[in-house]
Amino acid sequence: MIAELASSPLDGPLVMRLLVIFVSAAVTENILLTRFLGMCPFLSISRQMRSAFGMGLAVVFVTTCTVVINWALYAYVLKPLEPYGLPAESLKLILFIVVIAAFVQFMEMAIERISIRLYFALGIFLPLITVNCAILGASLFMVTHVSGRQFGGWDALLYGFGAGVGWFIAIMLLAGVRSRIKEDSVPAALRGPGITLIVAGIMAMAFVIFQGMIKL
Amino acid sequence: MNGTPQQRVTAGRALLEQVWNENPIFRQVLGICSALAVTNLVFNTTLMCLGLIWTTTMSSLTVSLLRTITPKRIRIMVQILIVAVYVIVVDIVFRAFFFETHSQIAAYVGLIITNCIVLGRLEAFANKNKPFPATMDGLGAGLGYSAILMAVAVVREVLGFGTLLKGTAWAVQVLPLSENAVWWRQWTIMVMPPGAFFVLAMAVWAAKAWAMRRDGERAAAATGGAS
């Protein structure tokens, strides 16, 4: 997936490196529009700006935190134990999903305390965030970056944050477009998911174009 | 636990419903997350689909067998772990036999764990039904899902690369490649991410138009019969 460039932008100074990681995670490798992760909530919750905003923020927060936690577990627990016969590559799947599920559980309790309105607005989608592919996806792609080149803690933080922000941008844009086309005369059979996919495709074109400029 | 009408579903019916009538992608556009990204090559898609069919079938069976002893409160977590076990099996098998392809799709194979269809079927059907219908339901969900992904993959690869099964020993050049082609040259957009959205949107459009027409005819027949 990632082109092996001879002189990567990652070789530059730290700030530059972090910026490259952030922008490419958020835009050119947008987890939703170029990797199709987190499509289910993307399609079902993007009817209203309000709930899209809440879900987007939740995803940013959860992705950032879980990518960092999973990075630490992968780099400091699984990898060092691999020479001793631990099947790190298989075990990471179970470990990551358990970390994510536990974290979401914690967040659900926190949101219930902080804002009961947000809690009811998100309703069924809060538990579903555990199975939001974008969140596990961010962790799994983080691992491919780790094994491709040395990915440090700050890199993982920025990568997770970038992936979350990318998802947030995409769902907000889509919610905006959808609220605009609600009254338009879309062909009956194309209403709902059909037109949403086409809109997402056009948005994806805009995001993918930047791949020529910046690439992780 | 038993007695409600929805629970008495025959195995064959469960299979058919999932493959066609209630096909999860067309009806709800669910579960495209983990596999849509690999649909620019038919071979990669085939592997993903096989992995998915295996996972849905086996995890439906397992969840159904364990449904009476699984505590209600932690059932989602139990289901996810069951799915994860089967996904790891897929991951290991692919790594052993299809190393080249596996290195491209490894992350997406792992993402089968969070595929909405797998968990949706477990939650909606397998944890309320007997093992055999549940297995058939899972198999049907996997097959119905694969049928659509394969269709998307064929369209994308043929229009994008002009080939079928590119990257394998059975690669075929379906459309001729030439510099001064008049009627077709590689549609690069098809193998890039936006292509998947467009092809899937067309498929959803066609399926929904067909379903609406059928429902319309049925309604017309029903009113005609009544009058």
Coordinates of C-alpha atoms in Angstrom, one line a residue:
Chain A
M1 CA 0.0 0.0 0.0
I2 CA 2.7 2.5 1.0
A3 CA 5.3 3.2 -1.7
E4 CA 8.8 2.7 -0.5
L5 CA 10.3 6.0 -1.4
A6 CA 14.1 6.3 -1.5
S7 CA 14.2 9.7 0.3
S8 CA 11.1 9.7 2.5
P9 CA 9.7 13.0 3.9
L10 CA 9.9 11.1 7.2
D11 CA 13.7 11.6 7.3
G12 CA 13.4 15.4 7.9
P13 CA 13.3 17.2 11.2
L14 CA 10.9 16.0 13.9
V15 CA 8.3 18.7 13.4
M16 CA 8.2 18.2 9.7
R17 CA 8.0 14.5 10.2
L18 CA 5.0 14.8 12.5
L19 CA 3.3 17.2 10.2
V20 CA 3.7 14.8 7.3
I21 CA 2.3 12.0 9.3
F22 CA -0.6 14.0 10.5
V23 CA -1.6 15.4 7.1
S24 CA -1.2 12.1 5.3
A25 CA -3.2 10.3 7.9
A26 CA -5.9 12.9 7.8
V27 CA -6.1 13.7 4.1
T28 CA -4.2 11.6 1.6
E29 CA -4.7 8.3 3.4
N30 CA -8.1 9.3 4.8
I31 CA -9.2 6.2 6.6
L32 CA -12.8 6.6 5.4
L33 CA -12.5 7.8 1.9
T34 CA -9.4 5.9 0.7
R35 CA -9.7 2.8 2.9
F36 CA -13.4 2.6 3.4
L37 CA -13.2 2.0 7.1
G38 CA -16.0 3.1 9.3
M39 CA -18.5 3.1 6.5
C40 CA -21.5 1.8 8.5
P41 CA -21.8 4.8 10.9
F42 CA -20.6 7.0 8.1
L43 CA -23.7 6.1 6.1
S44 CA -26.2 5.8 8.9
I45 CA -25.4 8.7 11.2
S46 CA -24.6 11.3 8.6
R47 CA -28.2 12.5 8.2
Q48 CA -27.8 15.2 10.7
M49 CA -24.9 17.5 11.4
R50 CA -25.5 17.3 15.1
S51 CA -25.1 13.6 15.5
A52 CA -22.3 13.5 12.9
F53 CA -20.4 16.0 15.0
G54 CA -20.8 14.0 18.2
M55 CA -19.9 10.7 16.5
G56 CA -16.9 12.4 14.8
L57 CA -15.6 13.8 18.1
A58 CA -16.0 10.4 19.7
V59 CA -14.0 8.7 16.9
V60 CA -11.2 11.3 17.1
F61 CA -10.9 10.8 20.8
V62 CA -11.1 7.0 20.8
T63 CA -8.8 6.6 17.8
T64 CA -6.1 8.8 19.2
C65 CA -6.1 7.1 22.6
T66 CA -6.4 3.6 21.4
V67 CA -3.7 3.9 18.7
V68 CA -1.3 5.2 21.4
I69 CA -2.2 2.4 23.8
N70 CA -2.0 -0.2 21.1
W71 CA 1.3 1.2 19.8
A72 CA 2.8 0.9 23.3
L73 CA 1.5 -2.6 23.8
Y74 CA 2.8 -3.6 20.3
A75 CA 6.2 -2.0 20.6
Y76 CA 7.0 -2.8 24.2
V77 CA 5.1 -6.1 24.9
L78 CA 4.3 -8.0 21.8
K79 CA 7.4 -7.3 19.7
P80 CA 10.0 -7.9 22.4
L81 CA 8.3 -11.2 23.3
E82 CA 8.2 -12.4 19.7
P83 CA 11.6 -14.1 19.8
Y84 CA 10.5 -16.2 22.7
G85 CA 7.7 -17.8 20.6
L86 CA 4.9 -15.3 21.2
P87 CA 2.7 -15.1 18.0
A88 CA 2.7 -11.3 18.0
E89 CA 1.0 -10.9 14.6
S90 CA -1.9 -13.1 15.6
L91 CA -2.2 -12.0 19.1
K92 CA -2.3 -8.3 18.2
L93 CA -5.7 -8.8 16.7
I94 CA -7.2 -10.0 19.9
L95 CA -5.3 -7.6 22.1
F96 CA -6.2 -4.5 20.0
I97 CA -9.9 -5.3 20.0
V98 CA -10.0 -5.9 23.7
V99 CA -8.2 -2.6 24.4
I100 CA -10.7 -0.8 22.1
A101 CA -13.7 -2.4 23.7
A102 CA -12.5 -1.6 27.2
F103 CA -11.7 1.9 26.3
V104 CA -15.1 2.5 24.7
Q105 CA -16.8 1.1 27.7
F106 CA -14.9 3.6 29.8
M107 CA -15.8 6.4 27.5
E108 CA -19.5 5.5 27.5
M109 CA -19.6 5.8 31.2
A110 CA -17.8 9.1 31.1
I111 CA -20.2 10.6 28.5
E112 CA -23.2 9.5 30.5
R113 CA -21.8 11.5 33.4
I114 CA -20.7 14.5 31.5
S115 CA -23.6 15.0 29.0
I116 CA -26.7 13.0 29.2
R117 CA -28.0 14.7 26.0
L118 CA -25.0 13.6 24.0
Y119 CA -25.4 10.2 25.5
F120 CA -29.0 9.9 24.2
A121 CA -28.1 11.5 20.9
L122 CA -25.5 8.9 20.2
G123 CA -27.8 6.2 21.5
I124 CA -27.0 2.9 19.9
F125 CA -23.9 4.1 18.1
L126 CA -21.8 4.4 21.2
P127 CA -21.5 0.7 21.8
L128 CA -21.2 0.3 18.1
I129 CA -18.0 2.4 18.1
T130 CA -16.3 -0.7 19.3
V131 CA -17.0 -2.3 16.0
N132 CA -16.3 0.8 14.0
C133 CA -13.7 -0.5 11.6
A134 CA -12.0 2.9 11.5
I135 CA -10.8 2.5 15.1
L136 CA -9.3 -1.0 14.8
G137 CA -8.2 -0.1 11.3
A138 CA -6.1 2.9 12.6
S139 CA -4.4 0.6 15.0
L140 CA -3.7 -2.1 12.4
F141 CA -2.3 0.4 9.8
M142 CA -0.2 1.9 12.6
V143 CA 1.4 -1.6 12.9
T144 CA 2.1 -1.8 9.2
H145 CA 3.8 1.6 9.6
V146 CA 5.8 0.4 12.6
S147 CA 7.1 -2.6 10.8
G148 CA 7.8 -0.6 7.6
R149 CA 9.9 2.0 9.3
Q150 CA 10.6 3.0 12.9
F151 CA 7.4 4.6 14.2
G152 CA 7.9 6.2 17.6
G153 CA 5.4 7.2 20.3
W154 CA 4.9 10.7 19.0
D155 CA 4.4 9.4 15.5
A156 CA 1.8 7.0 16.7
L157 CA 0.0 9.8 18.6
L158 CA -0.1 12.0 15.5
Y159 CA -1.1 9.1 13.3
G160 CA -4.0 8.2 15.5
F161 CA -5.1 11.8 15.9
G162 CA -4.7 12.4 12.1
A163 CA -6.8 9.3 11.3
G164 CA -9.5 10.4 13.7
V165 CA -9.5 13.9 12.3
G166 CA -9.7 12.6 8.8
W167 CA -12.8 10.6 9.7
F168 CA -14.3 13.6 11.4
I169 CA -13.7 15.8 8.4
A170 CA -15.2 13.2 6.1
I171 CA -18.4 12.6 8.1
M172 CA -19.0 16.3 8.7
L173 CA -18.6 17.1 5.0
L174 CA -20.9 14.3 4.1
A175 CA -23.5 15.3 6.7
G176 CA -23.4 18.8 5.2
V177 CA -23.9 17.6 1.7
R178 CA -26.7 15.2 2.7
S179 CA -28.6 17.9 4.5
R180 CA -28.4 20.0 1.3
I181 CA -29.5 17.3 -1.1
K182 CA -32.4 16.1 1.1
E183 CA -34.9 18.2 -0.8
D184 CA -33.4 17.6 -4.3
S185 CA -35.1 15.4 -6.8
V186 CA -32.8 12.4 -6.7
P187 CA -34.0 9.4 -8.7
A188 CA -36.2 7.3 -6.3
A189 CA -34.0 4.2 -6.4
L190 CA -30.8 6.2 -5.8
R191 CA -32.1 7.9 -2.6
G192 CA -30.5 7.0 0.6
P193 CA -27.3 4.9 0.4
G194 CA -27.0 5.2 -3.4
I195 CA -26.6 8.9 -3.6
T196 CA -24.6 9.0 -0.4
L197 CA -22.0 6.6 -2.0
I198 CA -21.8 8.8 -5.1
V199 CA -21.2 11.9 -2.9
A200 CA -18.6 10.0 -1.0
G201 CA -16.9 9.0 -4.3
I202 CA -16.6 12.5 -5.4
M203 CA -15.3 13.5 -2.0
A204 CA -12.8 10.7 -2.3
M205 CA -11.5 12.0 -5.6
A206 CA -10.7 15.3 -4.0
F207 CA -8.9 13.6 -1.1
V208 CA -6.9 11.2 -3.3
I209 CA -5.6 13.9 -5.6
F210 CA -3.2 15.1 -2.8
Q211 CA -1.4 11.7 -2.9
G212 CA 0.9 13.1 -5.5
M213 CA 1.9 15.8 -3.0
I214 CA 2.5 14.0 0.2
K215 CA 2.8 10.3 0.9
L216 CA 3.7 8.4 4.0
Chain B
M1 CA -36.3 -18.9 24.7
N2 CA -38.5 -20.6 22.2
G3 CA -41.9 -20.1 20.7
T4 CA -41.9 -16.7 18.8
P5 CA -42.5 -17.0 15.1
Q6 CA -39.3 -15.4 14.0
Q7 CA -37.3 -18.1 15.7
R8 CA -38.8 -20.9 13.7
V9 CA -36.8 -20.2 10.5
T10 CA -35.8 -23.2 8.4
A11 CA -32.2 -23.5 7.4
G12 CA -32.7 -23.3 3.7
R13 CA -34.9 -20.2 4.1
A14 CA -32.3 -18.5 6.3
L15 CA -29.7 -19.1 3.6
L16 CA -31.8 -17.8 0.7
E17 CA -32.9 -14.7 2.6
Q18 CA -29.3 -13.7 3.3
V19 CA -28.0 -14.3 -0.2
W20 CA -30.7 -12.5 -2.0
N21 CA -33.8 -11.0 -0.4
E22 CA -32.2 -9.4 2.6
N23 CA -28.7 -9.1 1.2
P24 CA -27.0 -6.9 3.8
I25 CA -25.1 -4.7 1.3
F26 CA -28.1 -3.8 -0.9
R27 CA -30.7 -3.6 1.9
Q28 CA -28.7 -1.7 4.5
V29 CA -25.3 -1.0 2.9
L30 CA -23.7 -2.5 5.9
G31 CA -20.4 -4.2 6.3
I32 CA -18.6 -2.9 3.2
C33 CA -15.8 -1.6 5.5
S34 CA -13.3 -4.3 5.6
A35 CA -13.4 -5.6 2.0
L36 CA -14.2 -2.7 -0.3
A37 CA -10.6 -1.5 -0.3
V38 CA -9.3 -4.7 -1.8
T39 CA -11.8 -4.9 -4.7
N40 CA -9.4 -3.4 -7.2
L41 CA -8.0 -6.9 -7.8
V42 CA -10.2 -9.9 -8.3
F43 CA -7.7 -12.3 -6.7
N44 CA -7.4 -10.3 -3.5
T45 CA -11.2 -10.0 -3.3
T46 CA -11.6 -13.8 -3.7
L47 CA -9.3 -14.4 -0.8
M48 CA -11.1 -11.8 1.3
C49 CA -14.4 -13.3 0.5
L50 CA -13.3 -16.8 1.3
G51 CA -12.0 -15.5 4.6
L52 CA -15.3 -13.7 5.3
I53 CA -17.5 -16.7 4.4
W54 CA -15.4 -18.9 6.7
T55 CA -15.6 -16.4 9.5
T56 CA -19.4 -15.8 9.3
T57 CA -20.2 -19.5 9.0
M58 CA -18.0 -20.7 11.7
S59 CA -18.7 -18.0 14.2
S60 CA -22.4 -18.3 13.7
L61 CA -22.1 -22.0 14.5
T62 CA -20.0 -21.3 17.5
V63 CA -22.1 -18.5 18.9
S64 CA -25.3 -20.6 18.4
L65 CA -23.7 -23.6 20.2
L66 CA -22.8 -21.4 23.1
R67 CA -25.9 -19.3 23.1
T68 CA -27.4 -20.8 26.2
I69 CA -24.4 -20.6 28.4
T70 CA -23.2 -17.1 27.3
P71 CA -24.1 -14.4 29.9
K72 CA -26.3 -11.8 28.3
R73 CA -24.3 -8.8 29.6
I74 CA -21.0 -9.8 28.1
R75 CA -22.3 -11.5 24.9
I76 CA -20.9 -8.8 22.5
M77 CA -17.4 -9.2 23.9
V78 CA -17.7 -13.0 23.7
Q79 CA -18.9 -12.8 20.1
I80 CA -16.0 -10.5 19.1
L81 CA -13.5 -12.9 20.7
I82 CA -15.1 -15.8 18.9
V83 CA -14.9 -13.9 15.6
A84 CA -11.3 -12.9 16.3
V85 CA -10.2 -16.5 16.8
Y86 CA -11.6 -17.5 13.3
V87 CA -10.0 -14.4 11.8
I88 CA -6.7 -15.4 13.2
V89 CA -7.1 -18.8 11.6
V90 CA -7.7 -17.1 8.2
D91 CA -4.7 -14.8 8.8
I92 CA -2.4 -17.7 9.5
V93 CA -3.6 -19.7 6.5
F94 CA -3.3 -16.8 4.1
R95 CA 0.2 -16.0 5.4
A96 CA 1.2 -19.6 4.9
F97 CA -0.2 -20.1 1.4
F98 CA -0.5 -16.7 -0.2
F99 CA 2.3 -14.8 1.2
E100 CA 2.5 -12.1 -1.5
T101 CA -1.2 -11.3 -1.4
H102 CA -1.3 -11.5 2.4
S103 CA 1.3 -8.8 2.7
Q104 CA -1.0 -6.5 0.7
I105 CA -4.2 -7.3 2.5
A106 CA -3.1 -8.2 6.0
A107 CA -4.7 -5.2 7.7
Y108 CA -8.0 -5.8 5.9
V109 CA -8.0 -9.5 6.9
G110 CA -7.7 -8.4 10.6
L111 CA -10.5 -5.9 10.1
I112 CA -13.0 -8.8 9.4
I113 CA -13.3 -8.8 13.2
T114 CA -15.2 -5.6 13.1
N115 CA -17.2 -6.3 10.0
C116 CA -20.7 -5.2 10.7
I117 CA -22.2 -8.1 8.8
V118 CA -20.5 -10.7 10.9
L119 CA -21.5 -9.2 14.2
G120 CA -24.9 -8.2 12.9
R121 CA -25.8 -11.8 12.0
L122 CA -24.4 -13.1 15.3
E123 CA -26.5 -10.6 17.3
A124 CA -29.6 -10.8 15.2
F125 CA -29.8 -14.5 14.4
A126 CA -27.1 -16.8 15.7
N127 CA -27.6 -16.1 19.4
K128 CA -31.3 -16.9 19.2
N129 CA -31.4 -19.9 16.9
K130 CA -30.4 -23.5 16.7
P131 CA -26.9 -24.4 15.3
F132 CA -27.9 -25.6 11.9
P133 CA -30.1 -22.7 10.8
A134 CA -27.6 -20.3 12.3
T135 CA -24.8 -21.9 10.3
M136 CA -26.8 -21.6 7.1
D137 CA -27.6 -18.0 8.0
G138 CA -24.0 -17.2 8.4
L139 CA -23.1 -19.0 5.2
G140 CA -25.8 -17.1 3.4
A141 CA -24.6 -13.7 4.7
G142 CA -21.1 -14.5 3.6
L143 CA -22.1 -15.7 0.2
G144 CA -24.5 -12.8 -0.5
Y145 CA -21.8 -10.4 0.6
S146 CA -19.1 -12.1 -1.6
A147 CA -21.3 -12.1 -4.6
I148 CA -21.6 -8.3 -4.6
L149 CA -17.9 -7.8 -3.8
M150 CA -16.8 -10.1 -6.6
A151 CA -19.1 -8.2 -9.0
V152 CA -17.6 -4.9 -7.9
A153 CA -14.1 -6.4 -8.2
V154 CA -14.6 -7.7 -11.7
V155 CA -15.9 -4.4 -13.0
R156 CA -13.1 -2.4 -11.3
E157 CA -10.3 -4.7 -12.4
V158 CA -11.5 -5.0 -16.0
L159 CA -12.0 -1.3 -16.5
G160 CA -9.0 -0.3 -14.5
F161 CA -6.3 -2.7 -15.6
G162 CA -8.0 -4.5 -18.5
T163 CA -7.1 -7.8 -16.8
L164 CA -8.7 -10.5 -14.7
L165 CA -6.9 -12.2 -11.9
K166 CA -3.9 -9.9 -12.2
G167 CA -1.1 -11.0 -10.1
T168 CA -1.7 -14.7 -10.3
A169 CA -0.7 -17.5 -12.7
W170 CA -4.2 -17.3 -14.4
A171 CA -4.0 -13.7 -15.3
V172 CA -6.0 -12.9 -18.5
Q173 CA -5.8 -9.7 -20.5
V174 CA -9.5 -9.0 -21.2
L175 CA -9.2 -5.6 -22.8
P176 CA -6.3 -4.9 -25.0
L177 CA -3.8 -2.4 -23.8
S178 CA -2.4 0.1 -26.3
E179 CA -1.1 3.6 -26.3
N180 CA -3.4 4.9 -29.0
A181 CA -6.6 3.1 -28.0
V182 CA -9.7 4.8 -29.3
W183 CA -12.5 3.2 -27.4
W184 CA -10.8 2.1 -24.2
R185 CA -7.7 2.9 -22.2
Q186 CA -7.1 2.2 -18.6
W187 CA -9.6 3.9 -16.3
T188 CA -7.2 4.7 -13.5
I189 CA -10.0 6.1 -11.4
M190 CA -11.5 2.6 -11.2
V191 CA -8.6 1.1 -9.3
M192 CA -8.3 4.1 -7.1
P193 CA -10.6 4.4 -4.1
P194 CA -13.3 6.6 -5.7
G195 CA -13.9 3.9 -8.3
A196 CA -15.2 1.6 -5.5
F197 CA -17.7 4.1 -4.4
F198 CA -19.0 4.7 -7.9
V199 CA -19.3 1.0 -8.8
L200 CA -20.9 0.1 -5.5
A201 CA -23.4 3.1 -5.9
M202 CA -24.3 1.8 -9.4
A203 CA -24.8 -1.7 -8.0
V204 CA -27.0 -0.4 -5.2
W205 CA -28.9 1.7 -7.6
A206 CA -29.6 -1.2 -9.9
A207 CA -30.6 -3.5 -7.1
K208 CA -32.9 -1.0 -5.5
A209 CA -34.6 -0.1 -8.8
W210 CA -35.2 -3.8 -9.5
A211 CA -36.6 -4.3 -6.0
M212 CA -38.9 -1.2 -6.3
R213 CA -40.2 -2.4 -9.6
R214 CA -40.9 -5.9 -8.2
D215 CA -42.7 -4.4 -5.2
G216 CA -44.7 -2.1 -7.5
E217 CA -45.8 -5.1 -9.6
R218 CA -46.7 -7.0 -6.5
A219 CA -48.7 -4.1 -5.2
A220 CA -50.4 -3.7 -8.5
A221 CA -51.2 -7.4 -8.6
A222 CA -52.6 -7.3 -5.1
T223 CA -54.9 -4.4 -5.7
G224 CA -56.0 -5.9 -9.0
G225 CA -56.9 -9.1 -7.3
A226 CA -58.8 -7.3 -4.6
S227 CA -61.0 -5.2 -6.9

